[in-house]
Short mmCIF file of C-alpha atoms and ligand atoms in Angstrom, two decimals:
data_model
loop_
_atom_site.label_atom_id
_atom_site.label_comp_id
_atom_site.label_asym_id
_atom_site.label_seq_id
_atom_site.Cartn_x
_atom_site.Cartn_y
_atom_site.Cartn_z
CA MET A 1 -107.52 -42.94 -84.89
CA VAL A 2 -106.29 -39.99 -82.82
CA ALA A 3 -105.78 -37.10 -85.21
CA TYR A 4 -105.63 -34.25 -82.71
CA ASP A 5 -103.82 -33.47 -79.45
CA LEU A 6 -106.78 -31.61 -78.01
CA VAL A 7 -110.35 -30.68 -78.86
CA ILE A 8 -112.48 -28.00 -77.20
CA LYS A 9 -116.00 -29.36 -77.50
CA GLY A 10 -119.51 -28.04 -77.16
CA GLY A 11 -118.79 -24.33 -76.77
CA THR A 12 -119.94 -21.26 -78.64
CA LEU A 13 -117.03 -20.02 -80.74
CA VAL A 14 -116.67 -16.24 -80.95
CA ASP A 15 -113.94 -15.54 -83.52
CA PRO A 16 -114.38 -12.05 -84.98
CA ALA A 17 -111.54 -12.57 -87.47
CA GLN A 18 -113.57 -15.31 -89.15
CA GLY A 19 -116.95 -13.70 -88.49
CA ILE A 20 -118.00 -16.76 -86.49
CA HIS A 21 -120.34 -16.61 -83.49
CA ALA A 22 -121.84 -20.10 -83.41
CA PRO A 23 -121.53 -23.53 -81.80
CA ARG A 24 -118.24 -25.00 -82.99
CA ASP A 25 -115.65 -27.52 -81.83
CA VAL A 26 -111.99 -26.52 -82.19
CA ALA A 27 -109.20 -29.08 -82.54
CA PHE A 28 -105.45 -28.60 -82.13
CA ALA A 29 -102.45 -30.55 -83.40
CA ARG A 30 -98.72 -29.82 -83.29
CA GLY A 31 -99.34 -26.52 -81.51
CA ALA A 32 -101.69 -25.07 -84.10
CA VAL A 33 -105.41 -25.00 -84.87
CA ALA A 34 -106.07 -28.11 -86.94
CA ALA A 35 -109.85 -28.14 -87.42
CA VAL A 36 -112.97 -26.11 -86.67
CA GLY A 37 -116.30 -27.83 -87.11
CA ALA A 38 -119.82 -28.37 -85.88
CA GLU A 39 -118.93 -31.79 -84.49
CA ILE A 40 -115.42 -33.15 -84.00
CA PRO A 41 -115.66 -36.65 -82.44
CA ARG A 42 -114.08 -37.07 -78.98
CA GLY A 43 -112.30 -40.18 -80.14
CA GLU A 44 -110.24 -38.22 -82.63
CA ALA A 45 -108.42 -36.27 -79.89
CA ALA A 46 -106.02 -37.32 -77.15
CA ALA A 47 -107.60 -34.82 -74.74
CA VAL A 48 -110.96 -33.06 -74.53
CA VAL A 49 -112.01 -29.79 -72.89
CA ASP A 50 -115.76 -29.65 -72.31
CA ALA A 51 -116.91 -26.11 -73.12
CA SER A 52 -120.66 -26.75 -72.95
CA GLY A 53 -122.48 -23.59 -71.96
CA ARG A 54 -119.28 -21.58 -72.36
CA LEU A 55 -117.71 -19.24 -74.88
CA VAL A 56 -114.58 -20.14 -76.82
CA ALA A 57 -112.42 -17.33 -78.18
CA PRO A 58 -108.92 -16.93 -79.61
CA GLY A 59 -106.26 -16.34 -76.96
CA MET A 60 -106.40 -12.66 -76.10
CA ILE A 61 -103.70 -10.16 -77.04
CA ASP A 62 -102.92 -7.44 -74.49
CA LEU A 63 -101.11 -4.56 -76.22
CA HIS A 64 -100.07 -2.85 -72.97
CA VAL A 65 -98.66 -4.62 -69.90
CA HIS A 66 -95.59 -4.32 -67.65
CA VAL A 67 -93.92 -7.66 -67.01
CA PHE A 68 -90.26 -6.88 -66.23
CA GLU A 69 -90.54 -8.24 -62.68
CA GLY A 70 -87.59 -7.49 -60.41
CA VAL A 71 -86.13 -4.73 -62.59
CA SER A 72 -88.96 -2.30 -63.35
CA HIS A 73 -90.89 -1.18 -60.27
CA TYR A 74 -94.06 -1.76 -62.29
CA GLY A 75 -93.18 -5.34 -63.19
CA ILE A 76 -95.33 -8.39 -62.55
CA PRO A 77 -94.73 -11.96 -63.76
CA PRO A 78 -96.67 -12.57 -66.98
CA ASP A 79 -97.68 -16.22 -66.59
CA PRO A 80 -99.92 -15.98 -63.52
CA THR A 81 -101.30 -12.52 -64.39
CA CYS A 82 -101.65 -12.61 -68.18
CA LEU A 83 -101.52 -16.16 -69.59
CA ALA A 84 -103.51 -17.74 -66.76
CA HIS A 85 -106.17 -15.08 -67.32
CA GLY A 86 -106.50 -15.68 -71.04
CA ALA A 87 -104.00 -13.17 -72.43
CA THR A 88 -101.77 -15.62 -74.29
CA THR A 89 -99.87 -12.83 -76.07
CA VAL A 90 -98.80 -9.56 -74.47
CA VAL A 91 -96.77 -6.52 -75.40
CA ASP A 92 -94.66 -4.98 -72.66
CA ALA A 93 -95.06 -1.23 -73.13
CA GLY A 94 -91.66 0.25 -72.47
CA SER A 95 -90.56 -1.36 -69.20
CA ALA A 96 -87.16 -1.93 -70.82
CA GLY A 97 -84.90 0.43 -72.77
CA ALA A 98 -81.60 -0.07 -74.55
CA ASP A 99 -79.65 -0.53 -71.26
CA THR A 100 -81.96 -3.23 -69.92
CA PHE A 101 -83.47 -4.94 -72.96
CA LEU A 102 -81.11 -7.90 -73.09
CA GLY A 103 -82.11 -8.76 -69.52
CA PHE A 104 -85.78 -8.42 -70.40
CA ARG A 105 -85.27 -10.79 -73.29
CA LYS A 106 -83.24 -13.40 -71.37
CA TYR A 107 -85.12 -13.42 -68.10
CA VAL A 108 -88.68 -12.67 -69.20
CA ILE A 109 -89.36 -13.21 -72.90
CA GLU A 110 -87.34 -16.41 -73.22
CA VAL A 111 -88.51 -18.09 -70.02
CA SER A 112 -92.19 -17.15 -69.95
CA GLU A 113 -94.98 -19.37 -71.22
CA THR A 114 -96.82 -16.19 -72.16
CA ARG A 115 -95.88 -14.99 -75.65
CA VAL A 116 -94.18 -11.66 -74.89
CA PHE A 117 -93.34 -8.88 -77.32
CA ALA A 118 -92.13 -5.39 -76.45
CA GLN A 119 -92.24 -1.72 -77.19
CA LEU A 120 -88.73 -0.43 -76.51
CA ASN A 121 -88.65 2.63 -74.27
CA ILE A 122 -86.84 5.56 -75.92
CA SER A 123 -85.29 6.04 -72.47
CA ALA A 124 -82.31 3.68 -72.34
CA GLN A 125 -82.98 2.82 -68.70
CA GLY A 126 -86.66 2.04 -69.20
CA MET A 127 -89.01 2.24 -66.22
CA ILE A 128 -86.79 1.19 -63.31
CA SER A 129 -87.70 3.31 -60.31
CA ALA A 130 -90.53 5.63 -59.29
CA ALA A 131 -87.82 7.89 -57.83
CA ILE A 132 -86.23 8.60 -61.22
CA GLY A 133 -88.08 10.12 -64.13
CA GLU A 134 -86.93 8.03 -67.08
CA LEU A 135 -86.60 11.19 -69.19
CA ASP A 136 -85.34 13.59 -66.49
CA ASP A 137 -82.19 13.86 -68.54
CA LEU A 138 -82.32 13.88 -72.33
CA LYS A 139 -79.08 11.94 -72.55
CA TRP A 140 -81.12 8.82 -71.72
CA ALA A 141 -83.21 9.30 -74.88
CA SER A 142 -80.59 8.09 -77.31
CA VAL A 143 -81.71 7.38 -80.86
CA PRO A 144 -78.55 5.47 -81.87
CA ARG A 145 -78.73 3.21 -78.79
CA ALA A 146 -82.43 2.51 -79.37
CA LEU A 147 -81.72 1.64 -83.00
CA GLU A 148 -78.85 -0.65 -82.10
CA THR A 149 -81.12 -2.51 -79.66
CA ILE A 150 -83.97 -2.77 -82.17
CA GLU A 151 -81.64 -4.25 -84.79
CA LYS A 152 -80.49 -6.94 -82.32
CA HIS A 153 -84.02 -7.83 -81.21
CA ARG A 154 -86.21 -7.16 -84.22
CA ASP A 155 -88.04 -10.44 -83.75
CA VAL A 156 -89.60 -9.21 -80.50
CA ILE A 157 -89.50 -5.38 -80.56
CA LEU A 158 -92.63 -4.00 -82.23
CA GLY A 159 -92.16 -0.27 -81.77
CA VAL A 160 -90.80 2.59 -79.67
CA LYS A 161 -92.57 3.69 -76.48
CA VAL A 162 -92.45 7.16 -74.99
CA ARG A 163 -94.12 8.50 -71.84
CA LEU A 164 -94.57 12.25 -71.77
CA SER A 165 -95.90 13.14 -68.29
CA ARG A 166 -94.25 16.28 -66.99
CA GLY A 167 -92.38 16.09 -63.70
CA GLN A 168 -93.01 12.45 -62.88
CA VAL A 169 -91.41 11.16 -66.11
CA VAL A 170 -90.07 14.07 -68.18
CA SER A 171 -88.20 17.15 -66.91
CA GLU A 172 -89.04 20.59 -68.23
CA ALA A 173 -85.63 20.72 -69.88
CA SER A 174 -86.47 17.52 -71.79
CA GLY A 175 -89.88 18.88 -72.74
CA LEU A 176 -91.39 17.28 -75.83
CA THR A 177 -88.00 16.27 -77.26
CA PRO A 178 -88.37 12.59 -76.20
CA LEU A 179 -91.44 12.35 -78.45
CA TYR A 180 -89.41 13.59 -81.42
CA ARG A 181 -86.56 11.22 -80.57
CA ALA A 182 -88.97 8.28 -80.36
CA ARG A 183 -90.32 9.33 -83.77
CA GLU A 184 -86.81 9.54 -85.20
CA ALA A 185 -85.78 6.11 -83.88
CA ALA A 186 -89.02 4.47 -84.99
CA ASP A 187 -88.81 6.00 -88.47
CA ALA A 188 -85.23 4.86 -88.90
CA ALA A 189 -86.25 1.34 -87.86
CA GLY A 190 -89.49 1.32 -89.88
CA LEU A 191 -91.60 0.78 -86.74
CA PRO A 192 -94.49 2.67 -85.11
CA ILE A 193 -94.41 4.66 -81.87
CA MET A 194 -96.60 4.13 -78.82
CA VAL A 195 -97.34 7.27 -76.83
CA HIS A 196 -98.52 7.86 -73.25
CA PRO A 197 -99.68 11.47 -73.62
CA GLN A 198 -101.10 12.75 -70.35
CA GLY A 199 -99.46 15.82 -68.86
CA ALA A 200 -97.08 16.37 -71.78
CA TRP A 201 -95.00 19.57 -72.02
CA CYS A 202 -97.26 21.15 -74.65
CA PRO A 203 -100.61 22.94 -74.62
CA SER A 204 -102.83 20.01 -75.60
CA LEU A 205 -103.07 16.56 -77.16
CA ASP A 206 -103.10 18.28 -80.58
CA ASP A 207 -99.33 18.80 -80.38
CA VAL A 208 -98.76 15.11 -79.59
CA LEU A 209 -101.08 13.81 -82.30
CA ALA A 210 -99.41 16.12 -84.83
CA VAL A 211 -96.37 13.82 -84.58
CA MET A 212 -98.36 10.58 -84.93
CA ARG A 213 -99.10 8.69 -88.14
CA GLY A 214 -101.06 5.67 -89.30
CA GLY A 215 -100.05 2.56 -87.34
CA ASP A 216 -98.84 4.55 -84.32
CA ILE A 217 -100.58 3.79 -81.02
CA LEU A 218 -101.99 6.37 -78.64
CA THR A 219 -102.46 4.50 -75.36
CA HIS A 220 -104.46 5.71 -72.33
CA SER A 221 -107.00 7.13 -74.82
CA PHE A 222 -109.71 7.61 -72.16
CA HIS A 223 -107.65 9.04 -69.31
CA GLY A 224 -109.20 11.82 -67.24
CA ARG A 225 -106.21 14.13 -66.86
CA SER A 226 -104.85 16.95 -69.02
CA HIS A 227 -104.02 16.26 -72.69
CA GLY A 228 -107.06 14.08 -73.32
CA ILE A 229 -109.13 13.40 -76.43
CA LEU A 230 -111.92 15.73 -75.27
CA GLY A 231 -111.74 19.49 -75.76
CA ASP A 232 -112.86 22.01 -73.14
CA ASP A 233 -116.31 21.82 -74.72
CA GLY A 234 -116.49 18.08 -74.00
CA LYS A 235 -116.32 17.25 -77.71
CA ILE A 236 -113.83 14.89 -79.32
CA ARG A 237 -110.91 17.03 -80.49
CA ARG A 238 -110.70 17.49 -84.22
CA SER A 239 -107.07 16.39 -84.05
CA ALA A 240 -108.21 13.04 -82.60
CA ARG A 241 -110.75 12.45 -85.36
CA GLU A 242 -108.16 13.35 -87.98
CA ALA A 243 -105.61 11.06 -86.35
CA ARG A 244 -108.10 8.18 -86.46
CA GLU A 245 -108.77 8.96 -90.14
CA ARG A 246 -105.10 8.49 -90.95
CA GLY A 247 -104.91 5.23 -89.04
CA VAL A 248 -103.65 6.12 -85.56
CA ILE A 249 -104.63 3.34 -83.13
CA PHE A 250 -106.61 4.53 -80.09
CA ASP A 251 -105.80 2.03 -77.36
CA VAL A 252 -107.38 1.78 -73.90
CA GLY A 253 -104.35 1.17 -71.60
CA HIS A 254 -106.61 1.20 -68.53
CA GLY A 255 -103.95 1.25 -65.83
CA GLN A 256 -103.90 2.77 -62.40
CA GLY A 257 -104.61 6.32 -63.53
CA SER A 258 -105.66 6.19 -67.15
CA PHE A 259 -109.28 5.11 -67.53
CA ASP A 260 -112.11 7.48 -66.67
CA TRP A 261 -115.67 6.21 -67.10
CA ARG A 262 -116.90 9.74 -67.92
CA VAL A 263 -114.35 10.32 -70.67
CA CYS A 264 -115.02 6.93 -72.22
CA GLU A 265 -118.80 7.34 -72.01
CA ALA A 266 -118.54 10.78 -73.63
CA ALA A 267 -116.31 9.43 -76.39
CA LEU A 268 -118.62 6.49 -77.14
CA ALA A 269 -121.64 8.80 -77.22
CA GLN A 270 -119.82 10.74 -79.94
CA GLY A 271 -118.97 7.63 -81.96
CA PHE A 272 -115.34 7.40 -80.86
CA PRO A 273 -114.68 3.84 -79.59
CA PRO A 274 -111.24 2.41 -78.83
CA THR A 275 -109.46 0.63 -81.67
CA THR A 276 -107.97 -1.86 -79.20
CA ILE A 277 -108.64 -2.77 -75.56
CA SER A 278 -105.57 -3.23 -73.35
CA SER A 279 -105.08 -3.39 -69.60
CA ASP A 280 -101.79 -1.62 -68.74
CA LEU A 281 -101.58 -4.34 -66.08
CA HIS A 282 -98.81 -3.74 -63.53
CA VAL A 283 -98.00 -4.10 -59.87
CA TYR A 284 -100.10 -1.10 -58.81
CA ASN A 285 -103.37 -2.25 -60.43
CA VAL A 286 -103.28 -6.04 -60.67
CA HIS A 287 -105.18 -6.25 -57.36
CA GLY A 288 -107.65 -3.63 -58.63
CA PRO A 289 -109.02 -1.71 -60.35
CA VAL A 290 -107.70 -3.56 -63.42
CA PHE A 291 -107.29 -7.17 -62.16
CA ASP A 292 -106.86 -8.59 -65.67
CA LEU A 293 -107.62 -8.00 -69.34
CA ALA A 294 -110.94 -9.87 -69.19
CA THR A 295 -112.19 -7.42 -66.54
CA THR A 296 -111.30 -4.53 -68.85
CA VAL A 297 -113.21 -6.24 -71.67
CA SER A 298 -116.18 -6.66 -69.33
CA LYS A 299 -116.19 -2.88 -68.78
CA PHE A 300 -116.84 -2.46 -72.49
CA LEU A 301 -119.69 -4.98 -72.36
CA HIS A 302 -121.20 -2.69 -69.73
CA LEU A 303 -120.65 0.26 -72.11
CA GLY A 304 -122.80 -1.47 -74.71
CA PHE A 305 -120.31 -3.34 -76.86
CA SER A 306 -121.48 -6.70 -78.18
CA LEU A 307 -119.33 -9.70 -77.30
CA ASP A 308 -118.04 -9.71 -80.87
CA GLU A 309 -117.16 -6.00 -80.79
CA ALA A 310 -115.41 -6.32 -77.44
CA LEU A 311 -113.53 -9.54 -78.21
CA ALA A 312 -112.43 -8.27 -81.64
CA ARG A 313 -110.54 -5.53 -79.80
CA VAL A 314 -108.46 -8.09 -77.88
CA THR A 315 -108.08 -10.63 -80.71
CA SER A 316 -108.38 -9.85 -84.42
CA VAL A 317 -107.70 -6.10 -84.23
CA PRO A 318 -104.53 -6.20 -82.08
CA ALA A 319 -103.31 -9.13 -84.21
CA ARG A 320 -103.52 -6.80 -87.23
CA VAL A 321 -101.91 -3.97 -85.28
CA ILE A 322 -98.86 -6.12 -84.54
CA GLY A 323 -98.80 -7.54 -88.07
CA MET A 324 -99.64 -11.17 -87.23
CA PRO A 325 -103.28 -11.64 -88.29
CA ASP A 326 -102.78 -15.13 -89.71
CA ARG A 327 -101.07 -16.49 -86.59
CA LEU A 328 -102.66 -14.70 -83.65
CA GLY A 329 -106.07 -13.46 -82.58
CA THR A 330 -108.00 -16.09 -84.53
CA LEU A 331 -108.86 -19.78 -84.34
CA ALA A 332 -108.71 -20.22 -88.10
CA VAL A 333 -107.06 -23.46 -89.19
CA GLY A 334 -103.28 -22.94 -89.27
CA ALA A 335 -103.18 -20.22 -86.60
CA TRP A 336 -101.11 -20.76 -83.48
CA GLY A 337 -103.15 -22.83 -81.04
CA ASP A 338 -104.08 -20.21 -78.45
CA ALA A 339 -107.61 -20.16 -77.06
CA VAL A 340 -109.55 -19.16 -73.99
CA VAL A 341 -112.77 -20.70 -72.71
CA PHE A 342 -114.86 -18.11 -70.90
CA ASP A 343 -117.76 -18.28 -68.50
CA LEU A 344 -120.07 -15.38 -69.28
CA GLU A 345 -121.50 -14.67 -65.85
CA GLU A 346 -124.72 -12.72 -65.37
CA GLY A 347 -125.34 -10.70 -62.22
CA ALA A 348 -124.41 -7.33 -60.73
CA PHE A 349 -120.70 -6.64 -60.82
CA GLU A 350 -119.04 -3.50 -59.49
CA LEU A 351 -116.65 -2.17 -62.14
CA VAL A 352 -114.22 0.49 -60.91
CA ASP A 353 -112.25 2.93 -63.08
CA SER A 354 -108.90 4.60 -62.30
CA HIS A 355 -110.57 7.35 -60.26
CA GLY A 356 -112.60 5.10 -57.96
CA GLN A 357 -115.81 5.71 -59.89
CA THR A 358 -118.00 2.65 -60.19
CA ARG A 359 -120.54 1.29 -62.62
CA VAL A 360 -122.55 -1.89 -62.20
CA GLY A 361 -122.06 -4.36 -65.01
CA ARG A 362 -124.60 -7.06 -65.79
CA GLN A 363 -122.19 -9.42 -67.50
CA ARG A 364 -118.67 -10.51 -66.69
CA LEU A 365 -116.23 -12.55 -68.75
CA VAL A 366 -114.30 -14.98 -66.57
CA PRO A 367 -111.50 -17.01 -68.16
CA ALA A 368 -112.06 -20.66 -67.20
CA VAL A 369 -109.62 -22.65 -69.34
CA VAL A 370 -106.60 -21.33 -71.23
CA VAL A 371 -104.95 -23.12 -74.15
CA LYS A 372 -101.56 -21.99 -75.44
CA GLY A 373 -99.80 -23.73 -78.31
CA GLY A 374 -102.48 -26.41 -78.36
CA LYS A 375 -102.02 -27.37 -74.69
CA VAL A 376 -104.15 -26.61 -71.65
CA ARG A 377 -102.24 -24.29 -69.31
CA PRO A 378 -102.40 -24.43 -65.53
CA SER A 379 -105.11 -22.44 -63.77
CA PRO A 380 -104.14 -19.29 -61.81
CA GLU A 381 -104.49 -21.29 -58.58
CA ALA A 382 -102.13 -23.99 -59.78
CA LEU A 383 -99.59 -21.40 -60.86
CA ALA A 384 -99.80 -19.62 -57.52
CA ALA A 385 -99.26 -22.89 -55.67
CA HIS A 386 -96.28 -23.68 -57.86
CA ARG A 387 -94.66 -20.35 -57.07
CA ARG A 388 -94.95 -20.84 -53.32
ZN1 ZN B 1 -98.06 1.42 -69.03
#
């Protein structure tokens, strides 16, 4: 009798949420995980994925991407760039604000196979054009308009995003006020803030972290510009250690300009790892140096993380951060049926940061088969062909 829609057979399951790193079969029915066991017979499933010699992990969660294609200049389509590469759930980090969120919902969230959530930009226009700083004028940072949008879209908005870079994003007249407005909107809505700190209109990261509380997310944690986690002495700032103590999330947000090997190596040497690993995937880095979330995870394998430590930071930990640990980031029975089968390749792989600095990794995680909602999704090649 066929009990399951699909079974992934013969792989090594790495599921940090359950503390499993062992040979296991995983079966899916009605879109969810239905069984995990040492041996699930082929005959009990309508379809079989052979994962012999491969790793099986929960579908990855990318806490920082930009997928508002056609509206935000950063935007890329999520299905070929995220889902097809094993990130079954993503959070768009502020591409849309109050003026554009309905469009983001209708034309991206509701039509994508990728499960898409969002951080609402405190700037009502969001991240439309490189020619306009989204917080050039404070009138765009409207707390009432952000709140109104959050109330209409609470099912998909997880927090309030603010970017603080002087000049490029925030005018001098706006200063640090957008950070306080993001705080005010998030507090009124009972949500966290997500902060992009580099180049803020204040002396150091201390002033930014002073506004952040447990559950808030500092993204771009290992950037190599001003307002970083390292002091002038190269030591982790006391404000960063205190922020971590009170539960601030230190996220990677690799991006085009926000991951510096030297900063990350110095932080790890001082016992300051990221809480979560995210890609900040967008149009300017999807063809390198980021490529996809799995490549960012591979960079942390090079930095000495175990597979379990690295994969926890794209599965169980972000699932907790977004408040869905029973549904996402695990292949426990009853969770939504999202999985990725990886090849763990051995060799010499050039891994490039946001400053063109390279390291040579010995292992690389390559997503081979992606399952979302209990169904095998098309490969990147098939999706590309479909789009042509
Ligand atoms: Zn970003």
